[in-house]
XYZ file of N, CA and C in Angstrom:
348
model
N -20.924 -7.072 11.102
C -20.167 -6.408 12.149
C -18.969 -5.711 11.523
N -19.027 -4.707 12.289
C -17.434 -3.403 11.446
C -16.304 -4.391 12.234
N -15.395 -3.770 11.543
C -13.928 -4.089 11.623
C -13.518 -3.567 12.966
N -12.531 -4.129 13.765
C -12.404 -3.563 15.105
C -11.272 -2.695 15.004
N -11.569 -1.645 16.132
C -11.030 -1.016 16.367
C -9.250 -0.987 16.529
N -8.880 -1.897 17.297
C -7.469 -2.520 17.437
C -6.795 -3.043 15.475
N -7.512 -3.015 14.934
C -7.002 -3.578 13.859
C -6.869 -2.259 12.817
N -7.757 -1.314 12.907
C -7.962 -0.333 12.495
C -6.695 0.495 13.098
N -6.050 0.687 13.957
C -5.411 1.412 14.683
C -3.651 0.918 14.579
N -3.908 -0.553 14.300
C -2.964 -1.238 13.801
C -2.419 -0.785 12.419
N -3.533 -1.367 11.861
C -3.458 -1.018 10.008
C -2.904 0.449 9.928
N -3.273 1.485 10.992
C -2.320 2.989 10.587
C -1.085 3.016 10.751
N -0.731 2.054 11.584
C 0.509 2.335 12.481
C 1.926 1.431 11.485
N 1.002 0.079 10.599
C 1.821 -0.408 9.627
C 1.576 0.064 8.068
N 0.429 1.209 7.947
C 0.583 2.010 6.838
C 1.969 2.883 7.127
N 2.241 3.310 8.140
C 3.046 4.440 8.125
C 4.506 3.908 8.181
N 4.758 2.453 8.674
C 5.793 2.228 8.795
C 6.590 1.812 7.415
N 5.684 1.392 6.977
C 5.375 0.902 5.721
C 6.137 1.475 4.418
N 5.660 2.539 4.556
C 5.886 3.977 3.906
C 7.354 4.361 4.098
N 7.768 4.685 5.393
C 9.055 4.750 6.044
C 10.224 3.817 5.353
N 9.765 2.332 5.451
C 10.643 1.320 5.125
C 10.597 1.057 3.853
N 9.790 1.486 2.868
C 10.145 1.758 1.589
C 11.175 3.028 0.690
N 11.061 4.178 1.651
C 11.274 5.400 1.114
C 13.256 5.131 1.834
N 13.534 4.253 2.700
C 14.607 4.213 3.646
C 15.427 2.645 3.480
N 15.088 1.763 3.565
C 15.360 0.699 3.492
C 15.507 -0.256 2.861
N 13.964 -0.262 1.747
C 13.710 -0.746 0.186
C 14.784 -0.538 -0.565
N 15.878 -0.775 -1.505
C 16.745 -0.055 -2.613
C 16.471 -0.979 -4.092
N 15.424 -1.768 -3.797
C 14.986 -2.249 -5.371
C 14.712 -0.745 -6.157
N 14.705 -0.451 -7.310
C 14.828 0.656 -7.927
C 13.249 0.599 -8.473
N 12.300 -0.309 -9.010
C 11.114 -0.881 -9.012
C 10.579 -0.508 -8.020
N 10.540 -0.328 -6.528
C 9.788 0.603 -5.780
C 9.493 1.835 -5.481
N 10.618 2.316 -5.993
C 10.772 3.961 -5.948
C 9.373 4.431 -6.517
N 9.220 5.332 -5.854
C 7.463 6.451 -6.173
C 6.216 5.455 -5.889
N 6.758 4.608 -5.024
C 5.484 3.612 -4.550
C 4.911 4.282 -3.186
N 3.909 4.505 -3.031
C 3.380 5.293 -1.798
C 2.024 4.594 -1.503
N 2.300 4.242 -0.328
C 1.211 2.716 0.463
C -0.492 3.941 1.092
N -1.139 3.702 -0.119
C -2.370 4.677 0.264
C -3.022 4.102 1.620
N -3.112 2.524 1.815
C -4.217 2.521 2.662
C -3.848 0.529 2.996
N -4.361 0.468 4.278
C -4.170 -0.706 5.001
C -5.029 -0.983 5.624
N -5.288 -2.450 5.447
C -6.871 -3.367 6.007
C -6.584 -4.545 6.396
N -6.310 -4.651 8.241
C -5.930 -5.561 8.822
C -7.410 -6.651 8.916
N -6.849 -7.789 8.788
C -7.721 -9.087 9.175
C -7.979 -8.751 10.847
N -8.724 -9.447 11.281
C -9.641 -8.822 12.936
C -8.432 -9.100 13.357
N -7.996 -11.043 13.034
C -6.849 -11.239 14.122
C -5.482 -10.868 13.969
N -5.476 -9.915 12.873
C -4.307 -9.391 12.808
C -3.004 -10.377 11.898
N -3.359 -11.240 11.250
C -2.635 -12.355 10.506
C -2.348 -12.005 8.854
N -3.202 -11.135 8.595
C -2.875 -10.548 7.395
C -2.962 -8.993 7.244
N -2.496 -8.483 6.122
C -2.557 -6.815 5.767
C -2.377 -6.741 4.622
N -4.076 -6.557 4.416
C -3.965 -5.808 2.474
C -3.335 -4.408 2.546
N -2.402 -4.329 1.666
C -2.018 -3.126 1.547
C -2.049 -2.428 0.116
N -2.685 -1.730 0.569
C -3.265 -0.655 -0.861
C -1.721 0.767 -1.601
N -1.227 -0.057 -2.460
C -0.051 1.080 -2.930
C -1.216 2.041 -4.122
N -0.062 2.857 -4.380
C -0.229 3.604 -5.955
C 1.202 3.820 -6.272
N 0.944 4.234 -7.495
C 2.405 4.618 -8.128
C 1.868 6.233 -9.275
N 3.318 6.874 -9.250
C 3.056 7.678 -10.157
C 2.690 7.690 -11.313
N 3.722 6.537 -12.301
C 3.030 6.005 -13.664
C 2.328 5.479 -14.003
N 1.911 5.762 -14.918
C 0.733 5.451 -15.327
C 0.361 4.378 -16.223
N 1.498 3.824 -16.919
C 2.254 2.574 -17.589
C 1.930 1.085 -16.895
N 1.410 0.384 -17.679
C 1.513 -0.915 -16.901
C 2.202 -1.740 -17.150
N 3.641 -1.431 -17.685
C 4.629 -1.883 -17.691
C 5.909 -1.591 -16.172
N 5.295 -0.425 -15.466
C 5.324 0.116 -14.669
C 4.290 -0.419 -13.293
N 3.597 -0.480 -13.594
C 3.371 -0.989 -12.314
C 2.936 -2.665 -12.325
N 3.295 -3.278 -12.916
C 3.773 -4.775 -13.295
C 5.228 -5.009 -12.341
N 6.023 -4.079 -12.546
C 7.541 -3.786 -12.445
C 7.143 -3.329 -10.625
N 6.335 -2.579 -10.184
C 6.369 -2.030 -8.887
C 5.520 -3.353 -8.244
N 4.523 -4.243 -8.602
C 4.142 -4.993 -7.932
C 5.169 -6.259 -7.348
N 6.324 -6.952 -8.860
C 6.669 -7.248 -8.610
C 7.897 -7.462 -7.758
N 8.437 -5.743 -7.950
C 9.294 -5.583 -6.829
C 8.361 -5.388 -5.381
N 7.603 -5.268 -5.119
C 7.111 -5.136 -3.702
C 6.872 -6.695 -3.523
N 6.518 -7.746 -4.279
C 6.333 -8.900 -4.032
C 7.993 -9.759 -3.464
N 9.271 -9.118 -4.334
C 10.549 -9.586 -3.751
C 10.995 -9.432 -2.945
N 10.121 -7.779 -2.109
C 11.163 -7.075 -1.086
C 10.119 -7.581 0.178
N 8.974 -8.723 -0.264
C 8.221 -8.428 0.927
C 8.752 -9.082 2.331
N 10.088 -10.087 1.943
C 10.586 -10.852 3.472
C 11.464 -9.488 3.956
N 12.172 -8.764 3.282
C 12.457 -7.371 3.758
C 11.689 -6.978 4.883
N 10.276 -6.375 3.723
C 10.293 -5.539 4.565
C 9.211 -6.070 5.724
N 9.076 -7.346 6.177
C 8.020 -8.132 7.134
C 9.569 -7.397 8.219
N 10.918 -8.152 8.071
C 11.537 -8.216 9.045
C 11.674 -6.333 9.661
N 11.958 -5.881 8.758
C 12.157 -4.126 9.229
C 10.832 -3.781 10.501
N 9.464 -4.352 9.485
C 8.212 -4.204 10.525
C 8.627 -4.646 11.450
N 8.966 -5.884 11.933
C 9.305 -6.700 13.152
C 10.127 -5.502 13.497
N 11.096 -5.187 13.484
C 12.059 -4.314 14.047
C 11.368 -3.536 14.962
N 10.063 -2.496 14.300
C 9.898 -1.172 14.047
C 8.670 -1.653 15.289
N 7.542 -2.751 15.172
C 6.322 -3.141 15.382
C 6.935 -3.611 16.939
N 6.030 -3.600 18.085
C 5.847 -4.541 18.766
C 4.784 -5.406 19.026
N 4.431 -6.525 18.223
C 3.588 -7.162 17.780
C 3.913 -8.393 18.064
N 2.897 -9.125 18.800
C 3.315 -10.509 18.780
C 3.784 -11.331 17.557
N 2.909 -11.205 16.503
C 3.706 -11.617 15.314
C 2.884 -10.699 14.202
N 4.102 -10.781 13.202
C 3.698 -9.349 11.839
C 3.007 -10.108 11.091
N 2.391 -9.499 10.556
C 1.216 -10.105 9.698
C 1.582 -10.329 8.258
N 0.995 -11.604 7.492
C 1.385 -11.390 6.256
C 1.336 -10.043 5.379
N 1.761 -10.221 4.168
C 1.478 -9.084 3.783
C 0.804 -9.332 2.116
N -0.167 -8.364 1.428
C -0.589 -8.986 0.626
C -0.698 -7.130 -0.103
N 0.138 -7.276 -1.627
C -0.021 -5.630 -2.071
C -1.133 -5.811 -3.008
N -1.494 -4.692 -2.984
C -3.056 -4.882 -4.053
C -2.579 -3.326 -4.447
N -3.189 -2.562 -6.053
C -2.651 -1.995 -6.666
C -3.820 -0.946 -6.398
N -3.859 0.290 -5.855
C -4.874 1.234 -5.769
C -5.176 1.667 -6.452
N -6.632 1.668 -6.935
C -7.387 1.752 -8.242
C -8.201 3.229 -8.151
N -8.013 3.486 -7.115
C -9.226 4.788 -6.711
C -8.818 5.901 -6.863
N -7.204 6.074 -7.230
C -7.238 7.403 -7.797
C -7.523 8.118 -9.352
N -7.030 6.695 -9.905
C -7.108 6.601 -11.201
C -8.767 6.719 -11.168
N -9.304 6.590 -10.796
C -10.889 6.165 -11.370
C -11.539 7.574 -10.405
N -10.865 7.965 -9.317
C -11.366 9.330 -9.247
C -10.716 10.474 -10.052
N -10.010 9.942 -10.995
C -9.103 11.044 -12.137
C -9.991 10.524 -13.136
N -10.493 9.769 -13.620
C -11.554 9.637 -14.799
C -12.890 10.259 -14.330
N -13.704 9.913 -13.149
C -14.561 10.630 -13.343
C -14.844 12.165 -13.032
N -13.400 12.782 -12.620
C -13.106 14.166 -12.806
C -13.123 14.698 -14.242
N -12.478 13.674 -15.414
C -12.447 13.913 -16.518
C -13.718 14.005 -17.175
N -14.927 13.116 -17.194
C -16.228 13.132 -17.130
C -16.705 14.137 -16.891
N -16.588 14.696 -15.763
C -17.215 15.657 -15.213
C -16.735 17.227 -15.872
N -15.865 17.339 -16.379
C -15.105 18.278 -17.051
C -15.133 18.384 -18.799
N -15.844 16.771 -18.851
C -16.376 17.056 -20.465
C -17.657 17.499 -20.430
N -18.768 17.089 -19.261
C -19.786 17.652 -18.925
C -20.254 18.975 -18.401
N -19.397 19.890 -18.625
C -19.577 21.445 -18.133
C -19.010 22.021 -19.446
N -17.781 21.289 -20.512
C -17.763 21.647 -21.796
C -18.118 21.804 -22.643
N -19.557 20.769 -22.837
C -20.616 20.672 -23.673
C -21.515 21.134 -23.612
């Protein structure tokens, strides 16, 4: 069974806030150029994977951005509360978005394959 609708509709509404309360509220210096690609609420709404990226490309760098999003996360639960009217905000859980990087490699692939 797909994911419901209400959770789906949710997950946009705390991608975006998300986004907001990092770029506004966040001032760890470790978050800066963190941009929340994508959000995947649990049905009952108790958790939220949240999918970042970062500009660098360093994983000394994004070691540094996970763990600041891991310090700022009672932050930024309470800002959501602010922002959300939700019976209660959902945990939050950051996971590191892998899909651009890996749609930038097999662009690269594909660009050694029209060279040869």
């Amino acid at each position: 069974m797909g994911r419901s609708f209400r959770a789906d509709r949710v997950g946009m509404e705390v991608k975006r806030e998300l986004n907001d309360i990092l770029q506004k509220k966040v001032r760890d210096p470790r978050v800066q150029g963190v941009t929340i690609t994508d959000v995947h609420m649990l049905g009952d709404l108790s958790l939220a994977k949240v999918y970042y990226s970062i500009i660098s490309d360093l994983a000394s760098d994004n070691e540094k951005a996970q763990v600041g999003l891991d310090k700022a996360k009672g932050t930024i639960k309470r800002e959501l509360g602010h922002q959300l009217t939700l019976y209660k905000i959902p945990d939050l859980e950051f996971i590191k978005d892998e899909s651009i990087e890996y749609g930038n490699k097999i662009d690269d692939m594909l660009r050694q394959l029209h060279k040869d």
